[in-house]
N, CA, C and O atoms as a MOPAC input file, in Angstrom:
PM7 MOZYME 1SCF
protein

 N      0.84200 1    -1.16100 1     0.00000 1
 C      0.00000 1     0.00000 1     0.00000 1
 C      0.89600 1     1.23500 1     0.00000 1
 O      1.84300 1     1.33700 1     0.78000 1
 N      0.57800 1     2.16100 1    -0.88300 1
 C      1.37600 1     3.36500 1    -1.02200 1
 C      0.47700 1     4.57600 1    -0.81100 1
 O     -0.56100 1     4.70800 1    -1.46100 1
 N      0.87500 1     5.45000 1     0.09200 1
 C      0.12100 1     6.69100 1     0.27100 1
 C      0.44900 1     7.60900 1    -0.89400 1
 O      1.61600 1     7.89400 1    -1.16400 1
 N     -0.59900 1     8.07500 1    -1.58900 1
 C     -0.36600 1     8.92000 1    -2.75600 1
 C     -0.83700 1    10.35400 1    -2.54200 1
 O     -0.64000 1    11.20500 1    -3.40900 1
 N     -1.44900 1    10.62800 1    -1.41100 1
 C     -1.87800 1    11.99300 1    -1.15000 1
 C     -2.72400 1    12.09000 1     0.09800 1
 O     -3.14800 1    11.07800 1     0.65700 1
 N     -2.96500 1    13.31100 1     0.52900 1
 C     -3.82100 1    13.52000 1     1.69500 1
 C     -4.39800 1    14.93100 1     1.66200 1
 O     -3.83900 1    15.83500 1     1.04000 1
 N     -5.50900 1    15.09700 1     2.33500 1
 C     -6.15500 1    16.39500 1     2.50700 1
 C     -6.41200 1    16.60300 1     3.99500 1
 O     -6.75200 1    15.65700 1     4.70600 1
 N     -6.25200 1    17.81100 1     4.45700 1
 C     -6.54200 1    18.11300 1     5.85100 1
 C     -7.29800 1    19.43000 1     5.95400 1
 O     -7.22800 1    20.27600 1     5.06200 1
 N     -8.01600 1    19.58700 1     7.05000 1
 C     -8.71800 1    20.84300 1     7.29500 1
 C     -8.74200 1    21.10300 1     8.79100 1
 O     -8.99800 1    20.19800 1     9.58600 1
 N     -8.48100 1    22.31500 1     9.15700 1
 C     -8.58400 1    22.76900 1    10.53800 1
 C     -9.47200 1    24.01100 1    10.56000 1
 O     -9.02600 1    25.10300 1    10.91300 1
 N    -10.71600 1    23.82800 1    10.18300 1
 C    -11.62300 1    24.96100 1    10.10200 1
 C    -12.30200 1    25.19600 1    11.44600 1
 O    -12.10700 1    24.43000 1    12.39000 1
 N    -13.07500 1    26.22600 1    11.52600 1
 C    -13.82100 1    26.53300 1    12.74400 1
 C    -14.88800 1    25.47800 1    13.02700 1
 O    -15.40000 1    25.40600 1    14.14500 1
 N    -15.23400 1    24.65100 1    12.02400 1
 C    -16.25400 1    23.62500 1    12.19000 1
 C    -15.66800 1    22.28200 1    12.62400 1
 O    -16.41200 1    21.33200 1    12.86800 1
 N    -14.37600 1    22.19900 1    12.71900 1
 C    -13.73500 1    20.96300 1    13.15500 1
 C    -12.57600 1    20.58600 1    12.26800 1
 O    -12.38200 1    21.15500 1    11.19400 1
 N    -11.81400 1    19.62800 1    12.72400 1
 C    -10.65500 1    19.13900 1    11.97600 1
 C    -10.98700 1    17.79400 1    11.34500 1
 O    -11.72800 1    16.99200 1    11.91300 1
 N    -10.43000 1    17.56400 1    10.17200 1
 C    -10.59000 1    16.27800 1     9.51800 1
 C     -9.41000 1    16.05100 1     8.57500 1
 O     -8.68000 1    16.97800 1     8.22400 1
 N     -9.25100 1    14.81100 1     8.18500 1
 C     -8.22500 1    14.48700 1     7.19700 1
 C     -8.66700 1    13.27700 1     6.37700 1
 O     -9.45300 1    12.44900 1     6.83700 1
 N     -8.15200 1    13.19600 1     5.17100 1
 C     -8.40900 1    12.08200 1     4.26600 1
 C     -7.07100 1    11.64400 1     3.71000 1
 O     -6.26300 1    12.47200 1     3.28900 1
 N     -6.83600 1    10.33600 1     3.70900 1
 C     -5.60200 1     9.78300 1     3.15400 1
 C     -5.97200 1     8.95600 1     1.92700 1
 O     -6.87200 1     8.11800 1     1.99300 1
 N     -5.28700 1     9.18300 1     0.81200 1
 C     -5.49000 1     8.42000 1    -0.40900 1
 C     -4.34800 1     7.41800 1    -0.53600 1
 O     -3.17200 1     7.78000 1    -0.49400 1
 N     -4.72500 1     6.14300 1    -0.69200 1
 C     -3.72800 1     5.09100 1    -0.80500 1
 C     -3.96400 1     4.29900 1    -2.08300 1
 O     -5.09200 1     4.17600 1    -2.55900 1
 N     -2.88000 1     3.76700 1    -2.62300 1
 C     -2.94300 1     2.92200 1    -3.80400 1
 C     -2.51000 1     1.51800 1    -3.40300 1
 O     -1.46800 1     1.32900 1    -2.77500 1
 N     -3.31800 1     0.54900 1    -3.77200 1
 C     -2.99100 1    -0.85000 1    -3.51600 1
 C     -2.93200 1    -1.56000 1    -4.85800 1
 O     -3.92300 1    -1.62700 1    -5.58400 1
 N     -1.76800 1    -2.08400 1    -5.17400 1
 C     -1.61900 1    -2.82600 1    -6.42400 1
 C     -2.19100 1    -4.22100 1    -6.20100 1
 O     -1.59100 1    -5.04300 1    -5.50800 1
 N     -3.34600 1    -4.48000 1    -6.78800 1
 C     -4.04100 1    -5.73900 1    -6.53200 1
 C     -3.90200 1    -6.75000 1    -7.65300 1
 O     -4.41800 1    -7.86200 1    -7.54300 1
 N     -3.23600 1    -6.39900 1    -8.70000 1
 C     -3.04700 1    -7.34100 1    -9.78500 1
 C     -3.82100 1    -6.94300 1   -11.02700 1
 O     -4.57700 1    -5.97100 1   -11.02800 1
 N     -3.61800 1    -7.70700 1   -12.07000 1
 C     -4.24500 1    -7.41100 1   -13.35200 1
 C     -4.83600 1    -8.68700 1   -13.91700 1
 O     -4.21000 1    -9.74500 1   -13.86700 1
 N     -6.03400 1    -8.58700 1   -14.45200 1
 C     -6.68500 1    -9.72100 1   -15.09800 1
 C     -6.98000 1    -9.31500 1   -16.53400 1
 O     -7.63200 1    -8.29900 1   -16.77500 1
 N     -6.50400 1   -10.10100 1   -17.48000 1
 C     -6.76300 1    -9.82200 1   -18.88800 1
 C     -8.22100 1   -10.11600 1   -19.21300 1
 O     -8.81200 1   -11.03800 1   -18.65200 1
 N     -8.79400 1    -9.34000 1   -20.10900 1
 C    -10.18300 1    -9.54800 1   -20.50700 1
 C    -10.42400 1   -10.94600 1   -21.06900 1
 O    -11.51700 1   -11.49300 1   -20.92100 1
 N     -9.42200 1   -11.52100 1   -21.70800 1
 C     -9.61800 1   -12.84200 1   -22.30200 1
 C     -9.34900 1   -13.98900 1   -21.32600 1
 O     -9.45000 1   -15.15400 1   -21.71200 1
 N     -9.01200 1   -13.68900 1   -20.08100 1
 C     -8.76400 1   -14.71700 1   -19.06600 1
 C    -10.07000 1   -14.99400 1   -18.31700 1
 O    -10.29000 1   -14.49500 1   -17.21400 1
 N    -10.92200 1   -15.79500 1   -18.94100 1
 C    -12.23800 1   -16.06100 1   -18.36700 1
 C    -12.31300 1   -17.40100 1   -17.65500 1
 O    -13.37600 1   -17.76200 1   -17.14900 1
 N    -11.23800 1   -18.13600 1   -17.60200 1
 C    -11.24000 1   -19.44200 1   -16.95500 1
 C    -10.64000 1   -19.35000 1   -15.56200 1
 O     -9.69300 1   -20.06600 1   -15.23700 1
 N    -11.18900 1   -18.47400 1   -14.74800 1
 C    -10.70200 1   -18.31300 1   -13.38600 1
 C    -11.14400 1   -19.49200 1   -12.53600 1
 O    -12.27900 1   -19.95700 1   -12.64900 1
 N    -10.25800 1   -19.96800 1   -11.69600 1
 C    -10.59600 1   -21.06200 1   -10.79700 1
 C    -10.82200 1   -20.49400 1    -9.40300 1
 O     -9.88000 1   -20.07300 1    -8.73300 1
 N    -12.07100 1   -20.48700 1    -8.97600 1
 C    -12.39900 1   -19.99000 1    -7.64100 1
 C    -11.68500 1   -20.81400 1    -6.57200 1
 O    -11.25700 1   -20.27200 1    -5.55400 1
 N    -11.55500 1   -22.10900 1    -6.79800 1
 C    -10.88500 1   -22.97400 1    -5.82100 1
 C     -9.40000 1   -22.64000 1    -5.71100 1
 O     -8.85400 1   -22.61200 1    -4.60800 1
 N     -8.74000 1   -22.38400 1    -6.84600 1
 C     -7.32200 1   -22.01800 1    -6.81100 1
 C     -7.11800 1   -20.67700 1    -6.12200 1
 O     -6.19000 1   -20.51800 1    -5.32900 1
 N     -7.98700 1   -19.70700 1    -6.42300 1
 C     -7.88900 1   -18.40800 1    -5.76800 1
 C     -8.09700 1   -18.53100 1    -4.26500 1
 O     -7.35400 1   -17.93900 1    -3.48200 1
 N     -9.10100 1   -19.29400 1    -3.86300 1
 C     -9.38200 1   -19.47800 1    -2.43500 1
 C     -8.22900 1   -20.18500 1    -1.74600 1
 O     -7.83100 1   -19.80700 1    -0.64400 1
 N     -7.69700 1   -21.20500 1    -2.38900 1
 C     -6.56600 1   -21.93900 1    -1.81700 1
 C     -5.36600 1   -21.02200 1    -1.60300 1
 O     -4.70200 1   -21.08700 1    -0.56900 1
 N     -5.09300 1   -20.16800 1    -2.58600 1
 C     -3.99200 1   -19.20900 1    -2.46700 1
 C     -4.24200 1   -18.22500 1    -1.32900 1
 O     -3.33400 1   -17.90600 1    -0.56200 1
 N     -5.46000 1   -17.75700 1    -1.22800 1
 C     -5.83400 1   -16.81000 1    -0.17600 1
 C     -5.68000 1   -17.45300 1     1.20500 1
 O     -5.18300 1   -16.82300 1     2.13800 1
 N     -6.10700 1   -18.69900 1     1.32400 1
 C     -5.99100 1   -19.42300 1     2.60000 1
 C     -4.52200 1   -19.62300 1     2.95800 1
 O     -4.13100 1   -19.42100 1     4.10700 1
 N     -3.69800 1   -20.02200 1     1.97300 1
 C     -2.26600 1   -20.22500 1     2.24300 1
 C     -1.61300 1   -18.93500 1     2.73300 1
 O     -0.85200 1   -18.95200 1     3.70000 1
 N     -1.90500 1   -17.82400 1     2.07200 1
 C     -1.33200 1   -16.54700 1     2.48200 1
 C     -1.76200 1   -16.14800 1     3.88500 1
 O     -0.95600 1   -15.63500 1     4.66100 1
 N     -3.02000 1   -16.38000 1     4.21100 1
 C     -3.52200 1   -16.04900 1     5.54600 1
 C     -2.86100 1   -16.92300 1     6.59800 1
 O     -2.48900 1   -16.44100 1     7.66800 1
 N     -2.71500 1   -18.20600 1     6.29800 1
 C     -2.07900 1   -19.11400 1     7.25400 1
 C     -0.60800 1   -18.74700 1     7.46100 1
 O     -0.09500 1   -18.86500 1     8.57400 1
 N      0.07500 1   -18.30500 1     6.40200 1
 C      1.46300 1   -17.85000 1     6.54900 1
 C      1.52800 1   -16.64100 1     7.47000 1
 O      2.39500 1   -16.55700 1     8.33900 1
 N      0.60400 1   -15.70400 1     7.27300 1
 C      0.55100 1   -14.52400 1     8.15000 1
 C      0.26200 1   -14.92500 1     9.58800 1
 O      0.79000 1   -14.31700 1    10.51900 1
 N     -0.56500 1   -15.93600 1     9.77700 1
 C     -0.93700 1   -16.38100 1    11.11800 1
 C      0.25600 1   -16.88900 1    11.92500 1
 O      0.26700 1   -16.78700 1    13.15100 1
 N      1.24700 1   -17.43000 1    11.24600 1
 C      2.41300 1   -17.97100 1    11.95200 1
 C      3.12300 1   -16.91600 1    12.78100 1
 O      3.74600 1   -17.22800 1    13.79600 1
 N      3.02800 1   -15.66300 1    12.34600 1
 C      3.71100 1   -14.57200 1    13.04400 1
 C      2.83300 1   -13.91200 1    14.10500 1
 O      3.27800 1   -12.98500 1    14.78200 1
 N      1.60700 1   -14.37100 1    14.25600 1
 C      0.66000 1   -13.74100 1    15.17400 1
 C      0.40500 1   -14.60200 1    16.40200 1
 O      0.50600 1   -15.82700 1    16.34700 1
 N      0.07800 1   -13.95300 1    17.49800 1
 C     -0.38400 1   -14.67900 1    18.67200 1
 C     -1.72300 1   -15.33200 1    18.33700 1
 O     -2.47500 1   -14.80000 1    17.51900 1
 N     -2.03400 1   -16.46900 1    18.94900 1
 C     -3.27300 1   -17.18800 1    18.60200 1
 C     -4.54800 1   -16.33900 1    18.64700 1
 O     -5.44700 1   -16.55100 1    17.83300 1
 N     -4.64400 1   -15.40600 1    19.55600 1
 C     -5.88100 1   -14.61800 1    19.65700 1
 C     -6.05100 1   -13.62500 1    18.50200 1
 O     -7.13800 1   -13.07600 1    18.32300 1
 N     -4.99400 1   -13.38600 1    17.71600 1
 C     -5.07100 1   -12.45000 1    16.59800 1
 C     -5.11500 1   -13.14500 1    15.23900 1
 O     -5.15700 1   -12.47600 1    14.20700 1
 N     -5.10800 1   -14.46100 1    15.22600 1
 C     -5.11200 1   -15.20100 1    13.96900 1
 C     -6.50800 1   -15.21500 1    13.34300 1
 O     -7.52200 1   -15.18900 1    14.04100 1
 N     -6.53000 1   -15.25800 1    12.01600 1
 C     -7.78800 1   -15.36900 1    11.29100 1
 C     -7.77700 1   -16.62700 1    10.44100 1
 O     -6.71600 1   -17.14900 1    10.10100 1
 N     -8.94800 1   -17.10400 1    10.10500 1
 C     -9.08600 1   -18.32300 1     9.30300 1
 C    -10.15600 1   -18.09000 1     8.24500 1
 O    -11.28800 1   -17.72900 1     8.56700 1
 N     -9.79800 1   -18.29700 1     6.99700 1
 C    -10.71800 1   -18.11400 1     5.89100 1
 C    -11.47800 1   -19.42600 1     5.68600 1
 O    -10.88000 1   -20.50000 1     5.64100 1
 N    -12.79900 1   -19.32400 1     5.56100 1
 C    -13.62200 1   -20.53100 1     5.44800 1
 C    -14.24400 1   -20.72500 1     4.07100 1
 O    -14.68000 1   -21.83200 1     3.75300 1
 N    -14.29800 1   -19.69100 1     3.25400 1
 C    -14.89500 1   -19.83900 1     1.92400 1
 C    -15.31600 1   -18.49600 1     1.36600 1
 O    -15.05700 1   -17.44800 1     1.95800 1
 N    -15.96700 1   -18.54500 1     0.22100 1
 C    -16.43000 1   -17.33500 1    -0.45300 1
 C    -17.81300 1   -16.92300 1     0.01900 1
 O    -18.67400 1   -17.77400 1     0.24400 1
 N    -18.02800 1   -15.63500 1     0.16800 1
 C    -19.37600 1   -15.08700 1     0.32800 1
 C    -19.99600 1   -14.95700 1    -1.06500 1
 O    -21.15000 1   -15.32900 1    -1.28200 1
 N    -19.20500 1   -14.42100 1    -2.00800 1
 C    -19.58400 1   -14.35100 1    -3.42500 1
 C    -18.43100 1   -14.95400 1    -4.20900 1
 O    -17.32200 1   -14.42000 1    -4.18900 1
 N    -18.67900 1   -16.05300 1    -4.89300 1
 C    -17.62000 1   -16.70700 1    -5.65700 1
 C    -17.15400 1   -15.79100 1    -6.79000 1
 O    -17.97300 1   -15.11300 1    -7.41100 1
 N    -15.85600 1   -15.76500 1    -7.06400 1
 C    -15.30900 1   -14.85600 1    -8.07400 1
 C    -15.89800 1   -15.07200 1    -9.46700 1
 O    -16.03300 1   -16.19900 1    -9.94300 1
 N    -16.24000 1   -13.95300 1   -10.10000 1
 C    -16.65200 1   -13.93500 1   -11.49700 1
 C    -16.05000 1   -12.69100 1   -12.13700 1
 O    -15.79900 1   -11.69000 1   -11.46700 1
 N    -15.82600 1   -12.77100 1   -13.42500 1
 C    -15.26700 1   -11.63300 1   -14.14300 1
 C    -16.39000 1   -10.88300 1   -14.82900 1
 O    -17.12800 1   -11.46400 1   -15.62600 1
 N    -16.53000 1    -9.59200 1   -14.52900 1
 C    -17.54500 1    -8.73900 1   -15.13400 1
 C    -16.93000 1    -8.08800 1   -16.37000 1
 O    -16.11300 1    -7.17500 1   -16.25300 1
 N    -17.32400 1    -8.56000 1   -17.55800 1
 C    -16.75600 1    -8.06800 1   -18.81300 1
 C    -17.08700 1    -6.60200 1   -19.06600 1
 O    -16.28000 1    -5.87100 1   -19.63900 1
 N    -18.27600 1    -6.17100 1   -18.63900 1
 C    -18.67600 1    -4.79000 1   -18.91600 1
 C    -17.88100 1    -3.78600 1   -18.08900 1
 O    -17.64500 1    -2.66500 1   -18.54000 1
 N    -17.46600 1    -4.17300 1   -16.88500 1
 C    -16.70300 1    -3.28000 1   -16.00700 1
 C    -15.21500 1    -3.59400 1   -16.00100 1
 O    -14.41600 1    -2.85100 1   -15.43100 1
 N    -14.84300 1    -4.71500 1   -16.64800 1
 C    -13.44300 1    -5.14900 1   -16.69900 1
 C    -12.86900 1    -5.32000 1   -15.29200 1
 O    -11.79100 1    -4.81500 1   -14.97900 1
 N    -13.61300 1    -6.04300 1   -14.45200 1
 C    -13.12900 1    -6.25100 1   -13.08900 1
 C    -13.57700 1    -7.60600 1   -12.54700 1
 O    -14.58300 1    -8.17600 1   -12.96800 1
 N    -12.80000 1    -8.08200 1   -11.61500 1
 C    -13.13400 1    -9.31500 1   -10.91800 1
 C    -14.02800 1    -8.95200 1    -9.73100 1
 O    -13.69200 1    -8.07100 1    -8.94000 1
 N    -15.15900 1    -9.63300 1    -9.61300 1
 C    -16.10600 1    -9.37600 1    -8.53500 1
 C    -16.10900 1   -10.58100 1    -7.61100 1
 O    -16.32800 1   -11.70800 1    -8.05400 1
 N    -15.86500 1   -10.34600 1    -6.33200 1
 C    -15.90300 1   -11.44000 1    -5.36300 1
 C    -16.00200 1   -10.86800 1    -3.94400 1
 O    -15.75800 1    -9.68400 1    -3.71200 1
 N    -16.35700 1   -11.72100 1    -3.03400 1
 C    -16.37400 1   -11.35000 1    -1.62500 1
 C    -16.21400 1   -12.61400 1    -0.80300 1
 O    -16.83300 1   -13.64000 1    -1.08100 1
 N    -15.38900 1   -12.52000 1     0.19200 1
 C    -15.24800 1   -13.63700 1     1.12300 1
 C    -15.86600 1   -13.20900 1     2.43800 1
 O    -15.95300 1   -12.01300 1     2.71500 1
 N    -16.29900 1   -14.16000 1     3.26000 1
 C    -16.86700 1   -13.76000 1     4.55300 1
 C    -15.79800 1   -13.18500 1     5.45600 1
 O    -14.60700 1   -13.41000 1     5.24500 1
 N    -16.22400 1   -12.44600 1     6.45700 1
 C    -15.26300 1   -11.93000 1     7.42000 1
 C    -14.49500 1   -13.10000 1     8.00900 1
 O    -15.08700 1   -14.11700 1     8.37100 1
 N    -13.18500 1   -12.96200 1     8.10700 1
 C    -12.40200 1   -14.04900 1     8.69100 1
 C    -12.84800 1   -14.29700 1    10.12900 1
 O    -13.23700 1   -13.38000 1    10.85100 1
 N    -12.78000 1   -15.55200 1    10.51200 1
 C    -13.13800 1   -15.89000 1    11.89500 1
 C    -11.89500 1   -16.19600 1    12.69300 1
 O    -11.98500 1   -16.50400 1    13.88200 1

């Protein structure tokens, strides 16, 4: 995650700030329509379990499955998916 900008205000009505961040999440080609939800989930679980090794047990999370299985939206050129909150 890279911070690319911020806005701040200290007006008579109160103070606030906004931080803009960029997260490089990857690229999916329009012609790559054979996505494997199982492979993506397996990769996500492996990464989470690797992160868990460095955490105390009370801070570990466990991924159980998809809330919305991944699909590619051709009209928006984006991958749409959602997993449940980690437990």
